[in-house]
CSV table of C-alpha atoms in Angstrom, one decimal:
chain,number,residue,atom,x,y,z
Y,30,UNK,CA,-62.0,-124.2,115.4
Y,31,UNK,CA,-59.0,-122.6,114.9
Y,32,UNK,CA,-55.9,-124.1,116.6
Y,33,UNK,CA,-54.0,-121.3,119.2
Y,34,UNK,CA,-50.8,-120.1,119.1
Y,35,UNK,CA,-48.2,-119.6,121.5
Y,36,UNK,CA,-48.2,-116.0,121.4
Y,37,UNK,CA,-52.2,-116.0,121.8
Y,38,UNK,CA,-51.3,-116.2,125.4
Y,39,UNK,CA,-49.4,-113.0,125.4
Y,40,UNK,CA,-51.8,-111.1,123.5
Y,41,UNK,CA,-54.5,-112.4,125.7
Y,42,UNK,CA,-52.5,-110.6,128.7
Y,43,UNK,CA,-52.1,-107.7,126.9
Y,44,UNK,CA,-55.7,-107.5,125.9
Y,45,UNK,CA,-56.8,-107.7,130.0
Y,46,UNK,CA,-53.8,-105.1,130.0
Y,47,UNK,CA,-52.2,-107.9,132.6
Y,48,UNK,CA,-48.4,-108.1,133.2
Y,49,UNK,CA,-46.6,-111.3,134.0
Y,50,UNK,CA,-43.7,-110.8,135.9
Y,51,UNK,CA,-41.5,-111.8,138.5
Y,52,UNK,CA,-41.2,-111.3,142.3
Y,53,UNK,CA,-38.2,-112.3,144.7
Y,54,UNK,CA,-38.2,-116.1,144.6
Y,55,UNK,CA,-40.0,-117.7,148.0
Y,56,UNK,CA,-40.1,-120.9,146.3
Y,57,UNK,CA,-37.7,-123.7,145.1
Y,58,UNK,CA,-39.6,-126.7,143.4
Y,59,UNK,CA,-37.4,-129.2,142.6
Y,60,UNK,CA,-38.8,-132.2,140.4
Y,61,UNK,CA,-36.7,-135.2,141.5
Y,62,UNK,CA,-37.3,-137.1,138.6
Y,63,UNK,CA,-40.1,-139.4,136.5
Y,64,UNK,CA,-39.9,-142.6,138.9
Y,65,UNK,CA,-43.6,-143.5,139.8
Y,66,UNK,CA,-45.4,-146.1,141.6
Y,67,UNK,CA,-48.7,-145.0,139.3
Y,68,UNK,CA,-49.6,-143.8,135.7
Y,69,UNK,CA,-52.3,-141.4,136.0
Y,70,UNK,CA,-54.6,-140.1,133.2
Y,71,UNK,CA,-53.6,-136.7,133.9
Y,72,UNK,CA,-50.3,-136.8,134.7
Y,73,UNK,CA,-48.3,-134.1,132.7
Y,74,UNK,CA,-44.5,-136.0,134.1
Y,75,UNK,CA,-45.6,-138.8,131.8
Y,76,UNK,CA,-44.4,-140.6,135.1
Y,77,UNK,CA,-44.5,-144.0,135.7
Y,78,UNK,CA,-43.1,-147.1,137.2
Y,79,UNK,CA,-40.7,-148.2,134.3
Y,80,UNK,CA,-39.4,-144.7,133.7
Y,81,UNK,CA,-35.6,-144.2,135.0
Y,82,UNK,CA,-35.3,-140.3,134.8
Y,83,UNK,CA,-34.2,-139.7,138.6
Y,84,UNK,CA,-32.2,-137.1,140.5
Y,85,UNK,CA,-28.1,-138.0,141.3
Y,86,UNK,CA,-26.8,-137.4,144.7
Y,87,UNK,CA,-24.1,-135.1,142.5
Y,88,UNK,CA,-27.1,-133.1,141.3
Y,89,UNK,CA,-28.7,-133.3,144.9
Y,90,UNK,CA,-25.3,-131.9,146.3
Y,91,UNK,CA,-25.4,-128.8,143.6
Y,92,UNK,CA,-28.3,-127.5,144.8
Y,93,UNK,CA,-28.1,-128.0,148.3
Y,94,UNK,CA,-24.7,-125.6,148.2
Y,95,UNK,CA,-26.8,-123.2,145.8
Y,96,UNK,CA,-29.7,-122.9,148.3
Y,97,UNK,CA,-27.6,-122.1,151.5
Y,98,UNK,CA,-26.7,-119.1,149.8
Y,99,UNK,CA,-30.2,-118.1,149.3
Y,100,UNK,CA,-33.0,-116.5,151.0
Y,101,UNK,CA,-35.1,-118.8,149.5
Y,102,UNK,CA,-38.2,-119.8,151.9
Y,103,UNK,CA,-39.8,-123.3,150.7
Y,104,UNK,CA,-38.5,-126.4,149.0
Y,105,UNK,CA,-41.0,-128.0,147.3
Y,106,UNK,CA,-40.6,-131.4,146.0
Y,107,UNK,CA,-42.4,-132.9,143.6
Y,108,UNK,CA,-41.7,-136.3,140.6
Y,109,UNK,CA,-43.0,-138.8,139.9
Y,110,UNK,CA,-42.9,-139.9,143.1
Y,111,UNK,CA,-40.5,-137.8,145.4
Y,112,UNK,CA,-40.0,-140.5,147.8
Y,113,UNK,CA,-38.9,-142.6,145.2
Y,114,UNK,CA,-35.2,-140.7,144.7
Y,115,UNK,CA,-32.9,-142.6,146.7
Y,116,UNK,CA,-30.9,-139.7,148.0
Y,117,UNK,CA,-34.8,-137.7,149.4
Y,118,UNK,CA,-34.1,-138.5,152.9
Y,119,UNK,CA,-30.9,-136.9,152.6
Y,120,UNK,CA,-31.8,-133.9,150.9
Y,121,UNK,CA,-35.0,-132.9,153.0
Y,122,UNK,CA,-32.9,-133.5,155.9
Y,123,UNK,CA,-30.7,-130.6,154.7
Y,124,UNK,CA,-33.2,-128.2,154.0
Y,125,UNK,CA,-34.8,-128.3,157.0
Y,126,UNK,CA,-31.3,-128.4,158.9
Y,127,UNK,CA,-30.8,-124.8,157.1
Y,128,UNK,CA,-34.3,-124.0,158.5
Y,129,UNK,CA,-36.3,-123.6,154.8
Y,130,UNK,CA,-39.5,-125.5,154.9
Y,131,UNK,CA,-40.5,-128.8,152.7
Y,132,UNK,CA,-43.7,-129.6,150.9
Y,133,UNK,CA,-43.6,-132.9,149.7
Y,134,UNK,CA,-46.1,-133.8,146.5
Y,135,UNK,CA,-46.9,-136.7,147.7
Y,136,UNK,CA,-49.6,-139.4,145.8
Y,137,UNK,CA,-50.4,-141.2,149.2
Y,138,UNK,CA,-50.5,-144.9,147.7
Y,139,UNK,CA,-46.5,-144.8,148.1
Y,140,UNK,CA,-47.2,-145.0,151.8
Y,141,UNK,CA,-48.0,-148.5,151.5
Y,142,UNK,CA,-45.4,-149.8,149.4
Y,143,UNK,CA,-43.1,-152.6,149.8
Y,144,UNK,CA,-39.9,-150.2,151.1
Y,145,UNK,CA,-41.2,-147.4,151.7
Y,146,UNK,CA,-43.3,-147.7,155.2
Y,147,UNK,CA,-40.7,-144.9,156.6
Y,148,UNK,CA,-42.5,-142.0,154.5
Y,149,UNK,CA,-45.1,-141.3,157.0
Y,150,UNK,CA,-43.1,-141.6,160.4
Y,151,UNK,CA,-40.7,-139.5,158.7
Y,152,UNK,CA,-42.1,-136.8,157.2
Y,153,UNK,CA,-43.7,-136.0,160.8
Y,154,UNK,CA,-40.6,-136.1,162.1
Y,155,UNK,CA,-39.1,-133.6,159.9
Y,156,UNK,CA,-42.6,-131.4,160.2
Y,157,UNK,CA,-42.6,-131.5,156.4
Y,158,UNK,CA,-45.8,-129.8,154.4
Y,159,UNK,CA,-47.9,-132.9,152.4
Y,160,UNK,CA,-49.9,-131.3,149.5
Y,161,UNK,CA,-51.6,-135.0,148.2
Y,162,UNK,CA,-53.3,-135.5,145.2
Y,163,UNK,CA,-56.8,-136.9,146.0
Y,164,UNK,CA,-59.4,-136.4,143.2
Y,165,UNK,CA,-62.5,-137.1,144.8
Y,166,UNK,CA,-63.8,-138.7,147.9
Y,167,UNK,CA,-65.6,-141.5,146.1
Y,168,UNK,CA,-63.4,-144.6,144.8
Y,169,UNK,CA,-65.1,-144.7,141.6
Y,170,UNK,CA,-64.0,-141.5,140.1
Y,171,UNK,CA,-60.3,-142.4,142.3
Y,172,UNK,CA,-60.0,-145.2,140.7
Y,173,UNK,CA,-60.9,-143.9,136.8
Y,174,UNK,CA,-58.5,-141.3,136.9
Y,175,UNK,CA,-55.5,-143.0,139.5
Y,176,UNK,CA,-55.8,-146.6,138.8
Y,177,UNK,CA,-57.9,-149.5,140.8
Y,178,UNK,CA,-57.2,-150.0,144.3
Y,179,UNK,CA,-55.8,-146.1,144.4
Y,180,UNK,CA,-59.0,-145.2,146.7
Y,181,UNK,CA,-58.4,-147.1,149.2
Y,182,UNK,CA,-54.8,-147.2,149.4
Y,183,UNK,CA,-55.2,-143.6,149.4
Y,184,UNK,CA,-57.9,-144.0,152.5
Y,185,UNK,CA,-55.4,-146.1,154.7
Y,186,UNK,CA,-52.3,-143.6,153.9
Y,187,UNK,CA,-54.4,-140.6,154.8
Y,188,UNK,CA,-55.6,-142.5,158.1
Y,189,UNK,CA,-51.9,-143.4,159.1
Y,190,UNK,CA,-51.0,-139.1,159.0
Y,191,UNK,CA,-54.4,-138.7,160.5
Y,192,UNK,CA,-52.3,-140.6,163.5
Y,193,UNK,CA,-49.2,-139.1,163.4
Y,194,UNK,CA,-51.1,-135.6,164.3
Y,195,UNK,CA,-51.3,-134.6,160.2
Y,196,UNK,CA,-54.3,-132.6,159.6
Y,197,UNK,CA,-54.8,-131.6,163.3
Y,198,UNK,CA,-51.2,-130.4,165.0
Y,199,UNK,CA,-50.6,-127.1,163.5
Y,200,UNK,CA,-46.9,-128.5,162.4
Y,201,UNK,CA,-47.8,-131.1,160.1
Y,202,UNK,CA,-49.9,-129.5,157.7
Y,203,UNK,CA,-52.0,-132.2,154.8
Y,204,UNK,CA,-53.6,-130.4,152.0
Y,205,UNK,CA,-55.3,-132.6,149.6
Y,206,UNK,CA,-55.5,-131.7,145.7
Y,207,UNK,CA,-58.8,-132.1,143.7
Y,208,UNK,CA,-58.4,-132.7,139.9
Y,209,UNK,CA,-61.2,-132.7,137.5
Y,210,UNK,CA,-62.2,-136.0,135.5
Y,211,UNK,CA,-61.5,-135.4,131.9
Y,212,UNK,CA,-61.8,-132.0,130.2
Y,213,UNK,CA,-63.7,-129.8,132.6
Y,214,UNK,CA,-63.1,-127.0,134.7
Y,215,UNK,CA,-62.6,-127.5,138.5
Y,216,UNK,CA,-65.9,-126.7,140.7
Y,217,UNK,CA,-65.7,-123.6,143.1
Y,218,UNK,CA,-62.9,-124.7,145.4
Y,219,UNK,CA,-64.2,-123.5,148.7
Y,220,UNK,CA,-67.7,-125.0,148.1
Y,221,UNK,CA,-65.8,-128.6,147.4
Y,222,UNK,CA,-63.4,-128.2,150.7
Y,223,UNK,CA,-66.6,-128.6,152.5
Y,224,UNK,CA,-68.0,-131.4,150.8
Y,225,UNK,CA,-64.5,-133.2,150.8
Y,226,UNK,CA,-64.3,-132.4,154.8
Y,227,UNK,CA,-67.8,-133.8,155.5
Y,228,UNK,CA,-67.4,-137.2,153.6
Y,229,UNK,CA,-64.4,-137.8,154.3
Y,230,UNK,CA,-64.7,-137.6,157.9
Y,231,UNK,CA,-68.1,-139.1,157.9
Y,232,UNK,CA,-67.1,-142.4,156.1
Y,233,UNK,CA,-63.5,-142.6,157.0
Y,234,UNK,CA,-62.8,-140.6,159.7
Y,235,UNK,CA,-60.1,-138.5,157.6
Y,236,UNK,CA,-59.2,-134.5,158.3
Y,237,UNK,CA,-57.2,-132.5,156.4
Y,238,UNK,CA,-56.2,-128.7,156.4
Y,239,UNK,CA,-57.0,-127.3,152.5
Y,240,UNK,CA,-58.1,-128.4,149.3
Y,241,UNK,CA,-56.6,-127.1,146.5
Y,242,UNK,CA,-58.5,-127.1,143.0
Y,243,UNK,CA,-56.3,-127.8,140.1
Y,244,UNK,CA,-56.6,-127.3,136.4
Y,245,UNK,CA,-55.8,-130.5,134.5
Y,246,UNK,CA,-52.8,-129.0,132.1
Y,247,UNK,CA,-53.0,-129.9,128.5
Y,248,UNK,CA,-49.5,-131.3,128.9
Y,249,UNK,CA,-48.4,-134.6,127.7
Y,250,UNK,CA,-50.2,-137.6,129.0
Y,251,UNK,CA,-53.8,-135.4,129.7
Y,252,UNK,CA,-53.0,-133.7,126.0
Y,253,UNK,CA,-52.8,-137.3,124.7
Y,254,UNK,CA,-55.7,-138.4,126.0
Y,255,UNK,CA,-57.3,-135.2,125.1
Y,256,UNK,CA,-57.2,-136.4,121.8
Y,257,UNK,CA,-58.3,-139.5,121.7
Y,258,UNK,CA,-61.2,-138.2,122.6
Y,259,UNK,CA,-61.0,-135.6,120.0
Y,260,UNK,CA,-61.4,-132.9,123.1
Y,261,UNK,CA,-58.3,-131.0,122.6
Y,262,UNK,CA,-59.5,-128.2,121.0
Y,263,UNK,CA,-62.7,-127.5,122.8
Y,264,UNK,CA,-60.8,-128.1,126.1
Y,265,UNK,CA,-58.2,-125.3,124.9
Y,266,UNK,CA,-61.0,-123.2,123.8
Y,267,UNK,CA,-62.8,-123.7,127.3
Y,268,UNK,CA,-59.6,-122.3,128.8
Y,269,UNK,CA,-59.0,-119.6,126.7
Y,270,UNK,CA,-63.2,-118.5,127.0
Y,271,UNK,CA,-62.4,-118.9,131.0
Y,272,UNK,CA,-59.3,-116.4,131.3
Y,273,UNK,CA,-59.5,-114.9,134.4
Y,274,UNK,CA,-56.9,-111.9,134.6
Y,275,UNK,CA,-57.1,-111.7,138.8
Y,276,UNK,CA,-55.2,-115.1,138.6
Y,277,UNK,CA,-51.9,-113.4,137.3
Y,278,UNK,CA,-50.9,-112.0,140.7
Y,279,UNK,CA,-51.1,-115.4,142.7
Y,280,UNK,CA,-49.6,-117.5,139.8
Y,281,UNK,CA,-46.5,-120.1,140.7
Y,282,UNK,CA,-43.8,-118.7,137.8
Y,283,UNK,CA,-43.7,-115.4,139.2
Y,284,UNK,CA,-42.0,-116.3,142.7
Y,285,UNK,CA,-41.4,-120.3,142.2
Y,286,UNK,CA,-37.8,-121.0,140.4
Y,287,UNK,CA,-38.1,-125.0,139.0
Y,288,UNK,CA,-35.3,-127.1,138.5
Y,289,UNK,CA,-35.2,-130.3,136.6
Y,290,UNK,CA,-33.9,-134.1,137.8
Y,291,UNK,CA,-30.4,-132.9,136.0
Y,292,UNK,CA,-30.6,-129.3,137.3
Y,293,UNK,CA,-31.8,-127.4,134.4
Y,294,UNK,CA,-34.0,-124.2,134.9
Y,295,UNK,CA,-37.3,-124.0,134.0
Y,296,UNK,CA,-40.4,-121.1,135.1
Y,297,UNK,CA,-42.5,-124.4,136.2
Y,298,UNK,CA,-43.0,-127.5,136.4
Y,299,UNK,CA,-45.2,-127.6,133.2
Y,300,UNK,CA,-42.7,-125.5,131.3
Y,301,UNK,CA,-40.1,-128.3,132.4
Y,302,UNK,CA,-42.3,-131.2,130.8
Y,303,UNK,CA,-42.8,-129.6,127.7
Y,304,UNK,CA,-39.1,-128.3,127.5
Y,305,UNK,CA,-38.8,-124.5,128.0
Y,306,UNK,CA,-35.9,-124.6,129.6
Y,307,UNK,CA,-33.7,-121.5,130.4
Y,308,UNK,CA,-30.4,-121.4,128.1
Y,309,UNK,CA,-30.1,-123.9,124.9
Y,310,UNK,CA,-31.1,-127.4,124.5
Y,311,UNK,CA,-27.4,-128.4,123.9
Y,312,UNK,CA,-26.6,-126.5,126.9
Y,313,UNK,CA,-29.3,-126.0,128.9
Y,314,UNK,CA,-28.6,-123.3,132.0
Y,315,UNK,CA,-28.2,-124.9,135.6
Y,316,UNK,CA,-29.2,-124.0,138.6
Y,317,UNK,CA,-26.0,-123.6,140.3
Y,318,UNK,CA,-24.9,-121.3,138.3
Y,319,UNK,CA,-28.2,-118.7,138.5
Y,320,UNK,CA,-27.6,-115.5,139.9
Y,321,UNK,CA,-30.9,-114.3,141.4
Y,322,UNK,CA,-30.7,-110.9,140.5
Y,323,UNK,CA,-30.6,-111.9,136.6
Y,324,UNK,CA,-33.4,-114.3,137.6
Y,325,UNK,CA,-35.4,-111.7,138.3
Y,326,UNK,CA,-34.9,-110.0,134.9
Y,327,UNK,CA,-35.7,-112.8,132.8
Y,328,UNK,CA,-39.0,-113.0,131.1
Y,329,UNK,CA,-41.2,-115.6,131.9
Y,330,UNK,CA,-41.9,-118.1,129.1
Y,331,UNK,CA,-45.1,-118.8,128.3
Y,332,UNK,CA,-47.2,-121.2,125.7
Y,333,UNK,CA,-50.9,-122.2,125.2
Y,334,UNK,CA,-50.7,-124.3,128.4
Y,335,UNK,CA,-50.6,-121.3,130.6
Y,336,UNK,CA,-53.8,-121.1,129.9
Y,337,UNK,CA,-54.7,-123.9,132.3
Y,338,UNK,CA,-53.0,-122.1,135.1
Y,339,UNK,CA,-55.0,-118.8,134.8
Y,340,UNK,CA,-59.0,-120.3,133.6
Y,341,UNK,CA,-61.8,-119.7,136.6
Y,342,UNK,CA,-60.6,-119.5,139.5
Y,343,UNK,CA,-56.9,-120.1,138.7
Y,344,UNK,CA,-54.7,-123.0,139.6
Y,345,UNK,CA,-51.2,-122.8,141.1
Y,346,UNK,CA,-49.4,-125.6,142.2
Y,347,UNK,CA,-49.5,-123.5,145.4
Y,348,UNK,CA,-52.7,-123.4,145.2
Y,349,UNK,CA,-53.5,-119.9,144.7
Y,350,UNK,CA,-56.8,-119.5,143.7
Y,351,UNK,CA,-59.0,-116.1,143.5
């Protein structure tokens, strides 16, 4: 099978006659950095507990004076663990005093750390938007793809913003995030919602507003795993074969900007892992000195992960599906 090329992406658009371009950015996603609680089988941060790749309060500081000048809508935070910056309260704090909204990426276990049993009580107090990655609502496949014990942790976090109002009060909004196990496509998304709604609340007791279907990206830890299995190639061949051109409108890059833990610029969070930065290596651009209106002119960059985003339904880390 032969291997794909970066530009087999573009050509792929241009054979659905589909244009990737930008709109106004709504949405600034800021990864604060590689600090985990968990190592996950598909993560594409390479996260982890030992990692040390985490935002400054300089950095934190940067783009908190960029934003205010901004029409910018959403922050949305995401790691690692996002929690785990030390300067997070700080900086969500400030968003929401210039009245943007925060979605926090949240994996739910960190709930129940030693140190960290403020997440809950404060993220309902600062109304902030929890998109949480839950791959199934069985512990068995949980546990394969999360770690053991990651089901139930998960449970008793989900339960404790079940009591804070999350999932019911129209203010504190919990969307949960499926993710297939190894390299399949995702199921139809609204077809799972209702299955994820019934057990959970049957057997736990646990509501939640959306579920969101994601792609697992062939980026870093998933691609390495990938091929130990010797599935790398069939699994980019199933996304390729699985192109659906009506994802293109609804995808992230075209209205998301992404900034790195030291403030580099990046189309998404994907690009930022695999290091398609805007500017040089050597001297990468920031975001605090982007002028939106040559944002909008840049072209986005694209590879052979793209793919991923824009096979079946279509994944966002919005979750914009069609």
């Amino acid at each position: 099978m032969p291997i794909m090329t970066t530009a087999s992406f573009q050509d792929t658009l241009a054979a659905h006659q589909c244009k990737l371009s930008r709109k106004a950015p709504r949405v600034l996603q800021v990864n604060t950095g590689k600090m985990c609680n968990l190592t996950c089988v598909h993560c594409h941060v390479n996260a982890g507990p030992h990692r040390k790749e985490i935002m400054t309060l300089e950095t934190v500081d940067r783009i908190l004076d960029w934003l205010r000048h901004t029409e910018i809508e959403i922050v949305d935070l995401t790691g690692g663990t996002p929690e785990m910056m030390p300067h997070f309260r700080y900086l969500v704090q400030a968003v929401r005093e210039m009245g943007r909204s925060v979605m926090d990426r949240c994996n739910l276990t960190i709930l129940n750390e030693p140190g960290y049993e403020w997440v809950a009580d404060f993220h309902a107090k600062h109304g902030v938007h929890i998109v949480a990655s839950m791959p199934c609502y069985s512990p068995e496949n949980v546990n394969a793809q999360r770690g053991s014990g990651v089901f139930d942790s998960s449970i008793q976090a989900l339960q404790t913003l079940n009591a804070l109002g999350y999932g019911s009060d129209p203010a504190l909004k919990l969307d949960l995030v499926f993710n297939p196990i190894g390299a399949q496509l995702p199921p139809d998304q609204l077809e799972l919602e209702v299955d994820y709604k019934r057990e959970l609340k049957a057997h736990f007791n646990v509501v939640f507003n959306d579920l969101y279907a994601i792609t697992n990206m062939p980026v870093a830890r998933f691609t390495s795993y990938l091929k130990r299995q010797d599935s790398y190639q069939s699994y980019m061949q199933l996304l390729l074969e699985n192109f659906n051109p009506a994802s293109i409108d609804g995808l992230m890059c075209r209205d998301t900007i992404s900034v790195g833990w030291e403030g580099d610029l990046f189309d998404c969070d994907f690009n930022q892992q695999l290091g398609l930065q805007h500017g040089s290596k050597a001297a990468p651009d920031r975001l605090w000195d982007l002028d939106l209106s040559d944002w909008q002119m840049r072209a986005i960059q694209v590879g052979t992960h793209c793919f991923g985003c824009t096979a079946g339904q279509g994944s966002s880390c919005g979750g914009a599906t069609v």
